[in-house]
Amino acid sequence: MSINRRNFFKVLGVTGVSLTTGTAIASRPEAGESETEFCGILYDSTRCIGCQSCEYACAETHGLPEPTEFPDPAVVRKTDETRRMVINAVTTDDGEIYVKKQCMHCNDPACGAACLTKAILKTEEGPVIWRSRKCMGCRYCMVSCPYDMPKFEYHSANPKIEKCDMCFDRVKEGGIPACAESCPAEALTFGTRRELIAEARKRIHDNPGQYVDHIYGEHEAGGTGYLYISPVPFEQLGFDTSLQKSSYPALTKEFLYAVPAVFVLWPAMLLGLQQATKNNNKNDHQNE
Amino acid sequence: MSKSQALYRDNDGQPVIKFILSELKPRGKWLTPFNIISIPVMLAGLVIIIFRFWYGIGAVSNVTQEVPWGLWKGFNVVTGVAFAGGAYVLTFMVYILNMKQYHSIVRVTVLNGFLSYLFYAGALILDLGRPWNIVNPLIGNSFGVSSVLFLVAWHFVLYMIAQLIEFSPVIAEWLGAKRMRKILAGMTVGTVILGITLSTLHQSGLGALFLMAKEKIHPLWYNEFIPILFFVSSIFAGLSMVIFEGSISQRVFFNHISEKNLQARNNIVHGLSKVCAVAMFAYFTLQLLVFLHGKRWDYLDTPLGYWYLTEMLGFVLLPMILFFVSYRKMNINHIKVAAILTIIGIIMNRLNVSIIGYRWDAAVRYVPSWMEVVVALTVVFTQIWIFRYIITRLPVLRDPPDWAKE
Ligand code: SF4
Ligand code: SF4
């Protein structure tokens, strides 16, 4: 096996999927078996100029309305059913800087584990996509996503889940996502996760003082496809840094593993009890 | 007479179809207080439901992108299922532990459980954005086996079937289908075992649904033991409902209950109060351990902290003590008060996990719209209507016909 695969497991291992649960569950063994690596996008907020080119490109590519608001430090814009990504301006220790928000394309996505119809799927290429033919609109993906990214068209009789799909249609054809393509400042880099982490390290290393030494998304939520580097600590960019470092689906693994056990043990136990108490009736009547 | 003809004419020689038609006619008084309240609510609910399917969930409901599950999920499904737990606890006591003294209330409890599940499934469908795809997780073209909801959905469906089989001898008695009854009654123990297993799993599964919402649920209610807490609390939630529902049935349907069973009822309530007390003791201890283990002291001195204390002390500890004391003193009325307190406590708990404590820090809190409330009530009222319909016709509270004696 090539170094790729070893690296893949290393990433997974470090993210703690297997460490914290004590059982060796590689979250996506299929992906581990194949040679493919997840793709992702590196967002460098020191380079972003807040021009919203990516937002326009995203809206156009996915047939959504053009953005009407501009980045403004006074408002925190959120993605919703009409926009899959937003650029926000934030006031930080380092002055006003920009930050992009969209689905993080987690390595082991909570939304995907939540979905009972596999409508949400972590593709081998890396994008986490939603498929309308499967979805039944239960919104459990929304409940589970730690970033609150799947959005629902509440005002439609045929509602869709809206969220960034990392332009899967382009990516699977070997293309790159519309936002990354449109960025004039090279703030968005598309590539394999491994390459992107190496690139991010390099930038942090080569430019002392310019970045905080933290690649957001390397470990958060078990590792995400989107990676961020920033000149200020990530709380200031509105990131929830209290998110756990291991993957979210790991939280339900114990329960799911218990299910087959209960299915075997319970009936046997119940039958035993039933047999044992069968003749107790008469005594019961006298005692009570 | 051929076999099929025998089945067909079993009911004292009356054709089955004709018999069912005659049973469809309404009976009894129309202008009862319950009818006066429930009919307008149900009519309004129906209109709102049509609206909801025409214009989307957002047209009638206040759920948001941050709080995607509202009253229909939090109240009708998550809370309601806890109360339907009485069926598996009672079948456990009667068919597994062979505590025959509880036999006379098994039927009504199973009926209640079955109807509850039917209507929770209904509420669930109302809340589905794309209900036409509901077959996907069932027919096998897209099994999301890593999903807790997938398991819960399957257990729901299977448990409904199991309950229907458990209840089916009653239907056979109603129709006078003697042979059928014998076959169905023979399946009881098997389905009871399956039913209890499924209940254990989906009662805890409903709690497990929230495991991934780790940062979203208030720390006083989120913990990794939610599944166990949900399961244990479903035991006394279900039994409290049995006690409560029993005391109402006793008044409303007294003419259906035989003298002997009326007498036995006090003993039943008395016995159940002990089970409740013990289960609540276990639950309270667990909650306490979880609290101490999580070191959640800092949260107590906040509004939600007081709310948490109210739930734990006023609606778990207090009814638990009341159950204990009134069990010893044989005070049936106090047991009923304890049951009502417990029911309130369970409603609080389930809503605290699924709605009140969910995204408790959000800038805009979710508050259900009046239309959501009306629909939630419509679901409950319709269920009570059907329950009443069945009680007045089928031998649920009544003694089974002589030919069906066990
Ligand atoms: S950020 Fe949320 S929606 Fe995106 S992949 Fe992760 S869990 Fe899914
Ligand atoms: S809303 Fe759709 S995509 Fe989300 S969990 Fe439910 S079925 Fe899956």
PDB file of N, CA and C in Angstrom, chain B residues 305-345:
ATOM      1  N   GLY B 305     -31.612  26.442  35.150  1.00  0.00           N
ATOM      2  CA  GLY B 305     -31.227  25.620  36.284  1.00  0.00           C
ATOM      3  C   GLY B 305     -32.384  25.430  37.251  1.00  0.00           C
ATOM      4  N   TYR B 306     -33.112  26.524  37.503  1.00  0.00           N
ATOM      5  CA  TYR B 306     -34.276  26.411  38.405  1.00  0.00           C
ATOM      6  C   TYR B 306     -35.326  25.524  37.779  1.00  0.00           C
ATOM      7  N   TRP B 307     -35.462  25.657  36.489  1.00  0.00           N
ATOM      8  CA  TRP B 307     -36.423  24.835  35.740  1.00  0.00           C
ATOM      9  C   TRP B 307     -36.054  23.361  35.880  1.00  0.00           C
ATOM     10  N   TYR B 308     -34.750  23.101  35.779  1.00  0.00           N
ATOM     11  CA  TYR B 308     -34.249  21.728  35.923  1.00  0.00           C
ATOM     12  C   TYR B 308     -34.565  21.204  37.316  1.00  0.00           C
ATOM     13  N   LEU B 309     -34.309  22.043  38.327  1.00  0.00           N
ATOM     14  CA  LEU B 309     -34.591  21.623  39.702  1.00  0.00           C
ATOM     15  C   LEU B 309     -36.084  21.366  39.899  1.00  0.00           C
ATOM     16  N   THR B 310     -36.910  22.223  39.278  1.00  0.00           N
ATOM     17  CA  THR B 310     -38.351  22.015  39.392  1.00  0.00           C
ATOM     18  C   THR B 310     -38.717  20.635  38.858  1.00  0.00           C
ATOM     19  N   GLU B 311     -38.160  20.325  37.692  1.00  0.00           N
ATOM     20  CA  GLU B 311     -38.472  19.029  37.087  1.00  0.00           C
ATOM     21  C   GLU B 311     -38.029  17.885  37.999  1.00  0.00           C
ATOM     22  N   MET B 312     -36.785  17.956  38.452  1.00  0.00           N
ATOM     23  CA  MET B 312     -36.220  16.830  39.188  1.00  0.00           C
ATOM     24  C   MET B 312     -36.824  16.678  40.582  1.00  0.00           C
ATOM     25  N   LEU B 313     -37.008  17.801  41.263  1.00  0.00           N
ATOM     26  CA  LEU B 313     -37.501  17.707  42.636  1.00  0.00           C
ATOM     27  C   LEU B 313     -39.021  17.653  42.678  1.00  0.00           C
ATOM     28  N   GLY B 314     -39.663  18.536  41.925  1.00  0.00           N
ATOM     29  CA  GLY B 314     -41.110  18.651  42.014  1.00  0.00           C
ATOM     30  C   GLY B 314     -41.848  17.568  41.256  1.00  0.00           C
ATOM     31  N   PHE B 315     -41.226  17.066  40.185  1.00  0.00           N
ATOM     32  CA  PHE B 315     -41.982  16.152  39.339  1.00  0.00           C
ATOM     33  C   PHE B 315     -41.325  14.787  39.157  1.00  0.00           C
ATOM     34  N   VAL B 316     -40.229  14.574  39.865  1.00  0.00           N
ATOM     35  CA  VAL B 316     -39.695  13.210  39.927  1.00  0.00           C
ATOM     36  C   VAL B 316     -39.625  12.780  41.396  1.00  0.00           C
ATOM     37  N   LEU B 317     -38.869  13.546  42.173  1.00  0.00           N
ATOM     38  CA  LEU B 317     -38.693  13.158  43.569  1.00  0.00           C
ATOM     39  C   LEU B 317     -40.018  13.168  44.341  1.00  0.00           C
ATOM     40  N   LEU B 318     -40.770  14.247  44.183  1.00  0.00           N
ATOM     41  CA  LEU B 318     -42.020  14.366  44.938  1.00  0.00           C
ATOM     42  C   LEU B 318     -43.020  13.247  44.597  1.00  0.00           C
ATOM     43  N   PRO B 319     -43.342  13.047  43.321  1.00  0.00           N
ATOM     44  CA  PRO B 319     -44.270  11.937  43.037  1.00  0.00           C
ATOM     45  C   PRO B 319     -43.709  10.581  43.451  1.00  0.00           C
ATOM     46  N   MET B 320     -42.378  10.445  43.385  1.00  0.00           N
ATOM     47  CA  MET B 320     -41.798   9.171  43.810  1.00  0.00           C
ATOM     48  C   MET B 320     -42.107   8.914  45.285  1.00  0.00           C
ATOM     49  N   ILE B 321     -41.876   9.948  46.104  1.00  0.00           N
ATOM     50  CA  ILE B 321     -42.162   9.806  47.530  1.00  0.00           C
ATOM     51  C   ILE B 321     -43.650   9.540  47.748  1.00  0.00           C
ATOM     52  N   LEU B 322     -44.454  10.273  46.967  1.00  0.00           N
ATOM     53  CA  LEU B 322     -45.897  10.117  47.097  1.00  0.00           C
ATOM     54  C   LEU B 322     -46.330   8.694  46.752  1.00  0.00           C
ATOM     55  N   PHE B 323     -45.721   8.136  45.707  1.00  0.00           N
ATOM     56  CA  PHE B 323     -46.020   6.747  45.346  1.00  0.00           C
ATOM     57  C   PHE B 323     -45.665   5.806  46.501  1.00  0.00           C
ATOM     58  N   PHE B 324     -44.474   6.018  47.065  1.00  0.00           N
ATOM     59  CA  PHE B 324     -44.022   5.161  48.164  1.00  0.00           C
ATOM     60  C   PHE B 324     -44.987   5.238  49.341  1.00  0.00           C
ATOM     61  N   VAL B 325     -45.251   6.487  49.755  1.00  0.00           N
ATOM     62  CA  VAL B 325     -46.067   6.688  50.947  1.00  0.00           C
ATOM     63  C   VAL B 325     -47.472   6.145  50.736  1.00  0.00           C
ATOM     64  N   SER B 326     -48.059   6.503  49.566  1.00  0.00           N
ATOM     65  CA  SER B 326     -49.441   6.067  49.397  1.00  0.00           C
ATOM     66  C   SER B 326     -49.529   4.573  49.117  1.00  0.00           C
ATOM     67  N   TYR B 327     -48.446   3.988  48.674  1.00  0.00           N
ATOM     68  CA  TYR B 327     -48.456   2.526  48.562  1.00  0.00           C
ATOM     69  C   TYR B 327     -48.573   1.906  49.950  1.00  0.00           C
ATOM     70  N   ARG B 328     -47.793   2.449  50.861  1.00  0.00           N
ATOM     71  CA  ARG B 328     -47.817   1.890  52.213  1.00  0.00           C
ATOM     72  C   ARG B 328     -49.157   2.128  52.890  1.00  0.00           C
ATOM     73  N   LYS B 329     -49.716   3.348  52.648  1.00  0.00           N
ATOM     74  CA  LYS B 329     -50.959   3.686  53.327  1.00  0.00           C
ATOM     75  C   LYS B 329     -52.185   3.230  52.550  1.00  0.00           C
ATOM     76  N   MET B 330     -51.963   2.611  51.369  1.00  0.00           N
ATOM     77  CA  MET B 330     -53.076   2.160  50.533  1.00  0.00           C
ATOM     78  C   MET B 330     -53.989   3.313  50.152  1.00  0.00           C
ATOM     79  N   ASN B 331     -53.406   4.488  49.892  1.00  0.00           N
ATOM     80  CA  ASN B 331     -54.247   5.628  49.572  1.00  0.00           C
ATOM     81  C   ASN B 331     -54.347   5.805  48.052  1.00  0.00           C
ATOM     82  N   ILE B 332     -55.450   5.310  47.485  1.00  0.00           N
ATOM     83  CA  ILE B 332     -55.594   5.303  46.029  1.00  0.00           C
ATOM     84  C   ILE B 332     -55.622   6.724  45.459  1.00  0.00           C
ATOM     85  N   ASN B 333     -56.271   7.636  46.161  1.00  0.00           N
ATOM     86  CA  ASN B 333     -56.351   9.000  45.631  1.00  0.00           C
ATOM     87  C   ASN B 333     -54.982   9.664  45.540  1.00  0.00           C
ATOM     88  N   HIS B 334     -54.161   9.433  46.539  1.00  0.00           N
ATOM     89  CA  HIS B 334     -52.819  10.010  46.482  1.00  0.00           C
ATOM     90  C   HIS B 334     -52.003   9.381  45.361  1.00  0.00           C
ATOM     91  N   ILE B 335     -52.251   8.113  45.114  1.00  0.00           N
ATOM     92  CA  ILE B 335     -51.540   7.467  44.003  1.00  0.00           C
ATOM     93  C   ILE B 335     -51.909   8.153  42.699  1.00  0.00           C
ATOM     94  N   LYS B 336     -53.187   8.497  42.570  1.00  0.00           N
ATOM     95  CA  LYS B 336     -53.608   9.162  41.335  1.00  0.00           C
ATOM     96  C   LYS B 336     -52.960  10.533  41.205  1.00  0.00           C
ATOM     97  N   VAL B 337     -52.853  11.248  42.317  1.00  0.00           N
ATOM     98  CA  VAL B 337     -52.166  12.547  42.275  1.00  0.00           C
ATOM     99  C   VAL B 337     -50.721  12.347  41.845  1.00  0.00           C
ATOM    100  N   ALA B 338     -50.076  11.342  42.423  1.00  0.00           N
ATOM    101  CA  ALA B 338     -48.690  11.066  42.059  1.00  0.00           C
ATOM    102  C   ALA B 338     -48.576  10.769  40.573  1.00  0.00           C
ATOM    103  N   ALA B 339     -49.556  10.014  40.055  1.00  0.00           N
ATOM    104  CA  ALA B 339     -49.516   9.676  38.628  1.00  0.00           C
ATOM    105  C   ALA B 339     -49.599  10.936  37.782  1.00  0.00           C
ATOM    106  N   ILE B 340     -50.465  11.856  38.183  1.00  0.00           N
ATOM    107  CA  ILE B 340     -50.609  13.087  37.390  1.00  0.00           C
ATOM    108  C   ILE B 340     -49.321  13.917  37.450  1.00  0.00           C
ATOM    109  N   LEU B 341     -48.743  14.018  38.642  1.00  0.00           N
ATOM    110  CA  LEU B 341     -47.470  14.747  38.767  1.00  0.00           C
ATOM    111  C   LEU B 341     -46.405  14.109  37.877  1.00  0.00           C
ATOM    112  N   THR B 342     -46.381  12.793  37.882  1.00  0.00           N
ATOM    113  CA  THR B 342     -45.384  12.096  37.067  1.00  0.00           C
ATOM    114  C   THR B 342     -45.587  12.396  35.592  1.00  0.00           C
ATOM    115  N   ILE B 343     -46.851  12.400  35.180  1.00  0.00           N
ATOM    116  CA  ILE B 343     -47.145  12.669  33.766  1.00  0.00           C
ATOM    117  C   ILE B 343     -46.656  14.064  33.393  1.00  0.00           C
ATOM    118  N   ILE B 344     -46.933  15.039  34.252  1.00  0.00           N
ATOM    119  CA  ILE B 344     -46.445  16.392  33.975  1.00  0.00           C
ATOM    120  C   ILE B 344     -44.920  16.397  33.893  1.00  0.00           C
ATOM    121  N   GLY B 345     -44.303  15.674  34.823  1.00  0.00           N
ATOM    122  CA  GLY B 345     -42.847  15.631  34.845  1.00  0.00           C
ATOM    123  C   GLY B 345     -42.260  15.051  33.570  1.00  0.00           C
TER     124      GLY B 345
END
